[in-house]
Tab-separated table of C-alpha atoms in Angstrom:
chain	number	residue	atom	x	y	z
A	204	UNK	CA	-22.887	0.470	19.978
A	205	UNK	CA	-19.701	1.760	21.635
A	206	UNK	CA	-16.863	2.521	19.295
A	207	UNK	CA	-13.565	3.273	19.932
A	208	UNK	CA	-10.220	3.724	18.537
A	209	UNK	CA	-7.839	0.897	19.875
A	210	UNK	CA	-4.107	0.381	20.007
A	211	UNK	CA	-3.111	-3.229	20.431
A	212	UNK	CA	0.002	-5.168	19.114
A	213	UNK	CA	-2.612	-8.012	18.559
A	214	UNK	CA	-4.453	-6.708	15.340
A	215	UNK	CA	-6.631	-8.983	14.248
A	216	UNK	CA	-6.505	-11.513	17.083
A	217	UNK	CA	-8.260	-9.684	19.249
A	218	UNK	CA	-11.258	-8.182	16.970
A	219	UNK	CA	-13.667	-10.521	18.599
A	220	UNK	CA	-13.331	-10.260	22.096
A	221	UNK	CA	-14.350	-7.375	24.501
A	222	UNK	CA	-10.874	-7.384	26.390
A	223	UNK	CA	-12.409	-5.643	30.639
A	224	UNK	CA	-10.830	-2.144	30.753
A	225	UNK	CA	-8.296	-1.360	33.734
A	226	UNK	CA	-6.508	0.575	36.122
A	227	UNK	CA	-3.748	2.792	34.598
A	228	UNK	CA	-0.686	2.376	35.972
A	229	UNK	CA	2.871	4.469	35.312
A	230	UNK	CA	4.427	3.715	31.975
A	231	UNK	CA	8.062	2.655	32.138
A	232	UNK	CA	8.404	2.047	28.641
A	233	UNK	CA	7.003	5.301	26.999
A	234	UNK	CA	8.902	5.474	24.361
A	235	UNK	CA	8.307	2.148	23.112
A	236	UNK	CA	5.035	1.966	23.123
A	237	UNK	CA	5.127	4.913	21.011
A	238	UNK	CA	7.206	3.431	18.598
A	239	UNK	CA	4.947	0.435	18.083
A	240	UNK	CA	1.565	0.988	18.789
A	241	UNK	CA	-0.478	-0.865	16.259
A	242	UNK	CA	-4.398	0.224	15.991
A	243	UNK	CA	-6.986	-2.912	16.097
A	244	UNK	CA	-10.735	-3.449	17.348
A	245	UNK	CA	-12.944	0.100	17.914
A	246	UNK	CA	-15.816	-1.442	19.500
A	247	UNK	CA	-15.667	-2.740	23.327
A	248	UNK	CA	-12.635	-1.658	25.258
A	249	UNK	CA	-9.147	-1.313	23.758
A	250	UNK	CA	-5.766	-1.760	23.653
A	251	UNK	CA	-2.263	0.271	23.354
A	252	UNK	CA	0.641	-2.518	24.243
A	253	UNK	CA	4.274	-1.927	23.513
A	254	UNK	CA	6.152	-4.139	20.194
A	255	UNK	CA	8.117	-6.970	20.689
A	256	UNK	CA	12.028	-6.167	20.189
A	257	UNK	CA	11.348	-7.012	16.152
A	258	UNK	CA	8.744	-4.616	16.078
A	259	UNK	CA	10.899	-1.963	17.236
A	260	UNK	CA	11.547	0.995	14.619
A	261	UNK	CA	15.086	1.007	13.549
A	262	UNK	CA	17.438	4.117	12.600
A	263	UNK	CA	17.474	4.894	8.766
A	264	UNK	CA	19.781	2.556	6.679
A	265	UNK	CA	20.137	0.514	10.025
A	266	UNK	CA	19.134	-3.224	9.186
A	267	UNK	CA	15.905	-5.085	10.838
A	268	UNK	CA	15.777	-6.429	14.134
A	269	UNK	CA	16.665	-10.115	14.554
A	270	UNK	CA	13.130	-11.938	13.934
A	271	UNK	CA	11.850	-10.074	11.185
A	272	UNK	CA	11.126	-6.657	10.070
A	273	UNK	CA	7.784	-5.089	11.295
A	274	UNK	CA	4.578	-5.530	9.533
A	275	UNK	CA	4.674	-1.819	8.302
A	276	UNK	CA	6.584	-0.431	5.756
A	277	UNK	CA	7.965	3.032	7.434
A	278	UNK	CA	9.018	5.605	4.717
A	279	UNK	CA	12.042	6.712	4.106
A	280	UNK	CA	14.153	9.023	6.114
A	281	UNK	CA	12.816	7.232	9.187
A	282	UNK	CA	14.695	8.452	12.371
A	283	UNK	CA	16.393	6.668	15.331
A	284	UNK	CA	14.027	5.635	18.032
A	285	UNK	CA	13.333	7.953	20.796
A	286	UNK	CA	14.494	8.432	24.333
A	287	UNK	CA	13.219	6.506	27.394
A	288	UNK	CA	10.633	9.300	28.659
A	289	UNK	CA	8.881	9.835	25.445
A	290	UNK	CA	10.151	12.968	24.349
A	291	UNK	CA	12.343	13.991	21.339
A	292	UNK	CA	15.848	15.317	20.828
A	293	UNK	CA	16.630	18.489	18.722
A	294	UNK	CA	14.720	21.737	17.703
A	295	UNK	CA	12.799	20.311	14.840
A	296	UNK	CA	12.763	22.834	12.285
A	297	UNK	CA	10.028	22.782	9.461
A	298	UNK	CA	7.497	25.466	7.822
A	299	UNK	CA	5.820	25.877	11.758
A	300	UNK	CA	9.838	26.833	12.859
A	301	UNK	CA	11.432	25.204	15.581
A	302	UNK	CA	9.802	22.439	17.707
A	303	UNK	CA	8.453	23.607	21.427
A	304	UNK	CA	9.667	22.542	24.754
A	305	UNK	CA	7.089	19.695	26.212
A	306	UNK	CA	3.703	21.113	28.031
A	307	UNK	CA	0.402	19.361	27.934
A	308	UNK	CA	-2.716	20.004	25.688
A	309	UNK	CA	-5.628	21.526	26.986
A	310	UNK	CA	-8.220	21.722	23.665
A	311	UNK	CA	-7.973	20.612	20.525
A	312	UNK	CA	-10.204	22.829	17.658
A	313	UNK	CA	-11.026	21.554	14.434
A	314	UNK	CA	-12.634	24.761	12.498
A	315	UNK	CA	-13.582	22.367	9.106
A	316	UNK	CA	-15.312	19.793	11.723
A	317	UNK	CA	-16.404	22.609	13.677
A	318	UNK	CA	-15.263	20.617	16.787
A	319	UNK	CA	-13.890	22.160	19.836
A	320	UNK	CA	-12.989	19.534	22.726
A	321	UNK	CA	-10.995	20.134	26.284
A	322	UNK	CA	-8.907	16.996	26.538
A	323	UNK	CA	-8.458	14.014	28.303
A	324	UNK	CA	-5.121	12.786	29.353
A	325	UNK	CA	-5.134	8.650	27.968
A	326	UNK	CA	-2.556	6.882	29.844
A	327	UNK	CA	-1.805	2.906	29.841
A	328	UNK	CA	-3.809	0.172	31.368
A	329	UNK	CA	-2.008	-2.562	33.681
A	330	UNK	CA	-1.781	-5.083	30.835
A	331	UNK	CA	-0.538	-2.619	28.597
A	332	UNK	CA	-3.342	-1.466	27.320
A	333	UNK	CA	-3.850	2.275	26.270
A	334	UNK	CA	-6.913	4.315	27.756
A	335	UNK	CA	-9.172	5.594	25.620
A	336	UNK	CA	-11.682	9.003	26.463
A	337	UNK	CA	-14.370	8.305	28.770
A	338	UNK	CA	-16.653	10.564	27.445
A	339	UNK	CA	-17.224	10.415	23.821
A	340	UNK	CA	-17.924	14.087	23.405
A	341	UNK	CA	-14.299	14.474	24.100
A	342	UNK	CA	-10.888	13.487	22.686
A	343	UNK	CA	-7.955	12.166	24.444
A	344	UNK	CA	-4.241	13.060	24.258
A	345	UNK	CA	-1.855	9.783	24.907
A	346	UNK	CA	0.382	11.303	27.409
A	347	UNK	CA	3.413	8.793	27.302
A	348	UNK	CA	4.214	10.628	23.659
A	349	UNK	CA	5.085	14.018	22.503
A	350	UNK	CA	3.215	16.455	23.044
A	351	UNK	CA	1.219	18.397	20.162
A	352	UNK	CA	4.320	21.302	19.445
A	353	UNK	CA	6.989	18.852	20.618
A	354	UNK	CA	9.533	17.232	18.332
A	355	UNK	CA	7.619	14.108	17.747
A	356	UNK	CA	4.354	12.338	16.524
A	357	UNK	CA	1.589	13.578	19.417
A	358	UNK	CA	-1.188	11.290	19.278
A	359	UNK	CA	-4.497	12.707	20.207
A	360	UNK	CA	-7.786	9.492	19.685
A	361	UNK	CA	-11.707	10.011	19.733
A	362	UNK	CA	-14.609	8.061	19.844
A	363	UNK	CA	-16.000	7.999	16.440
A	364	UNK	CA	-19.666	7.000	17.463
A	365	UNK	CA	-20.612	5.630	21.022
A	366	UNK	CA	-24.224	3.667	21.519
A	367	UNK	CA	-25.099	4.566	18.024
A	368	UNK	CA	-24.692	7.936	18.406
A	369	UNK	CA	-22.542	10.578	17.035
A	370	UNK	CA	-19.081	11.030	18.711
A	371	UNK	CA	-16.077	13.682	18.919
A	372	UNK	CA	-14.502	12.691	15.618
A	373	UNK	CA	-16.941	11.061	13.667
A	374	UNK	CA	-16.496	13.139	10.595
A	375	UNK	CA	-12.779	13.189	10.874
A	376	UNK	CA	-12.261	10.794	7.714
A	377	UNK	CA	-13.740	13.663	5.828
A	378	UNK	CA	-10.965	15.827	6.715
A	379	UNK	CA	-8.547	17.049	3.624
A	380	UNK	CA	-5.186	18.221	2.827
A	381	UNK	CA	-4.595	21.412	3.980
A	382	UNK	CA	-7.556	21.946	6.584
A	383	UNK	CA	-5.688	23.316	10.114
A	384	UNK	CA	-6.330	22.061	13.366
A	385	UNK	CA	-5.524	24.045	16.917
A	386	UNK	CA	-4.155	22.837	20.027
A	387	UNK	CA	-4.113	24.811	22.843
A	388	UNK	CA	-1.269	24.024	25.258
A	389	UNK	CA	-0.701	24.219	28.867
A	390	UNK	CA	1.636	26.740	28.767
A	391	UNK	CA	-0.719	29.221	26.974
A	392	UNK	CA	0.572	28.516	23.359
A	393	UNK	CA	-1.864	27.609	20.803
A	394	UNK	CA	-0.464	25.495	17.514
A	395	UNK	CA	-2.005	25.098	14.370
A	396	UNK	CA	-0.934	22.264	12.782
A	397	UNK	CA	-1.863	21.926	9.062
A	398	UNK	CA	-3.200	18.280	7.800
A	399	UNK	CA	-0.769	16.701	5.515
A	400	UNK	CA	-3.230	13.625	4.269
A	401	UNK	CA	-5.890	11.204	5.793
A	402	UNK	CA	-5.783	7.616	5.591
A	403	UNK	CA	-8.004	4.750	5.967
A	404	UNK	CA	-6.261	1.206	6.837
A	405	UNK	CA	-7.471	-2.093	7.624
A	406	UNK	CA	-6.558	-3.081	11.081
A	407	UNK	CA	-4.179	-6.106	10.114
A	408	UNK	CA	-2.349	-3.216	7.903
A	409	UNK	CA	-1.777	-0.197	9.535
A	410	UNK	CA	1.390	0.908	9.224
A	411	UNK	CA	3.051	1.448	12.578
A	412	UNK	CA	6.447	3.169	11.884
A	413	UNK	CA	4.263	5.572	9.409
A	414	UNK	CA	2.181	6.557	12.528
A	415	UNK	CA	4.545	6.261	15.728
A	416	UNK	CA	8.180	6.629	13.747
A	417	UNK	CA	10.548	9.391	15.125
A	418	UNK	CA	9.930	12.844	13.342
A	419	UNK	CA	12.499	15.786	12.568
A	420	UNK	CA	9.430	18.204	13.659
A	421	UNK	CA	6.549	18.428	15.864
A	422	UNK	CA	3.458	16.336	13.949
A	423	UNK	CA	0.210	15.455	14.930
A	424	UNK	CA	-1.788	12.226	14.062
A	425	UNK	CA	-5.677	11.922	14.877
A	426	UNK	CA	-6.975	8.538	15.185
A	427	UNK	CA	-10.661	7.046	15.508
A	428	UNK	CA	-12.131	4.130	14.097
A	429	UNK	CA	-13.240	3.714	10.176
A	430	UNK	CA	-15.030	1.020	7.624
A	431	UNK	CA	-17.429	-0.985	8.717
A	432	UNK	CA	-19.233	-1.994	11.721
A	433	UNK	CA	-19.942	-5.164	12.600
A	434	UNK	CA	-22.718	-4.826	15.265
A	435	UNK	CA	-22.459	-8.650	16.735
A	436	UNK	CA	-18.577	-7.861	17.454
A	437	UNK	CA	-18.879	-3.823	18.247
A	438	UNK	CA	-16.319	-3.493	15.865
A	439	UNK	CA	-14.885	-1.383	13.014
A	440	UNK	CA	-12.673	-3.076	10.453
A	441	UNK	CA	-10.512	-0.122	9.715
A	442	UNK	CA	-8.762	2.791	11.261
A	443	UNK	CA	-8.688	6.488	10.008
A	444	UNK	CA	-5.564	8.889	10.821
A	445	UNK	CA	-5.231	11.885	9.944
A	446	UNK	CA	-1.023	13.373	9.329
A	447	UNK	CA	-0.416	16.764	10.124
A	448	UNK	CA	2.396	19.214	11.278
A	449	UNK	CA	2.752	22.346	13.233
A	450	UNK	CA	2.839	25.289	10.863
A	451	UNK	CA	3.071	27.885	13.657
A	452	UNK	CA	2.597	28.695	16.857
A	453	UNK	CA	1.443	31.743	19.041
């Protein structure tokens, strides 16, 4: 059964449909559907919308949003929410030194997974929706964010098994503190970014701010699909991301 790892303010609503994929279009709202994505059903096609106004990540000490607070909890030293196009403010300091100017990935490497993968670029469907890799020997980089070296959270998704069979990141939940991963930019710069923790969350609680919140240096999350499978609904119950940061850059 297909698998894949879905971004949908919806959660749980959703988990038993198979919503028909569509034609991209140009994001105008980048940076809030960055802010907000919440990650839901990995079987059928999938989802990537932006938050309503009370799901909207706040500044740090800054109080919630009329309506509510968001679902997740974002740690502290959260940072205010990003500009329109997507990208980040600042030179981002940090062990990996200061934060790169924006230039797309080209191949992410994974030496503990022994995965190597060019990359495709995942935009947004017309309803909102984000695109997720077409081929499941391949990952996908969600363009309307940072990008991996950037000040920011770069978001790079996989298939974590596709018609039964064994995708791009299906052993990413074994990943562990400390293993590196390599991205190899546009511009000819590789980063390693170093893996901070992996987590496994039910769909109705992943923690959105955790994910998608404004960083003070360039970070990297990798997210696929986790838990079980329920084979009548092509569905996982869970999502695993891995948290990492650049730690240099050559």
């Amino acid at each position: 059964m297909k698998s894949t790892p879905v971004l949908t303010a919806a959660a749980a609503g959703s988990a038993g449909r198979r919503p028909r994929r569509r034609t991209a279009v140009p994001v105008a709202a980048a940076a809030a559907a960055l802010a907000g994505l919440l990650l839901a059903g990995c079987g059928g096609q999938n989802a990537a919308k932006p938050p309503t106004s009370a799901e909207q990540p706040q500044p740090a000490g800054a109080p919630a949003a009329a309506g509510g607070a968001p679902t997740a909890k974002a740690p502290a030293g959260g940072n205010s929410a990003p500009p329109a196009d997507g990208s980040q403010s600042g030179t981002g300091g940090g062990a990996g030194g200061a934060a790169l100017a924006r230039s797309e990935p080209q191949k992410i490497t994974i030496p503990s997974l022994n995965v190597s993968s060019s990359l495709e670029t995942l935009a947004q469907n017309a309803d909102g929706t984000m695109q997720t890799p077409k081929d499941p020997a391949l990952a996908g980089w969600y363009e309307p964010g940072p990008t991996p070296g950037s000040q920011g959270p770069a978001v790079i998704a996989g298939h974590v098994t596709w018609n039964g069979a064994s995708a791009v990141f299906e052993k990413l939940k074994t990943m562990k503190g400390g293993d590196t991963i390599k991205v190899t930019r546009r511009d000819g710069k590789t980063v390693t970014f170093t893996v901070d923790r992996v987590a496994e969350y039910p769909k109705a609680e992943f923690p959105t701010l955790e994910v998608y919140k404004n960083l003070d240096h360039a970070g990297l999350r990798l997210v696929t699909c986790g838990g079980s499978f329920d084979p009548a609904k092509h569905y996982y119950d869970s999502n695993v991301v891995v948290f990492a940061r650049m730690t240099g850059a050559a």
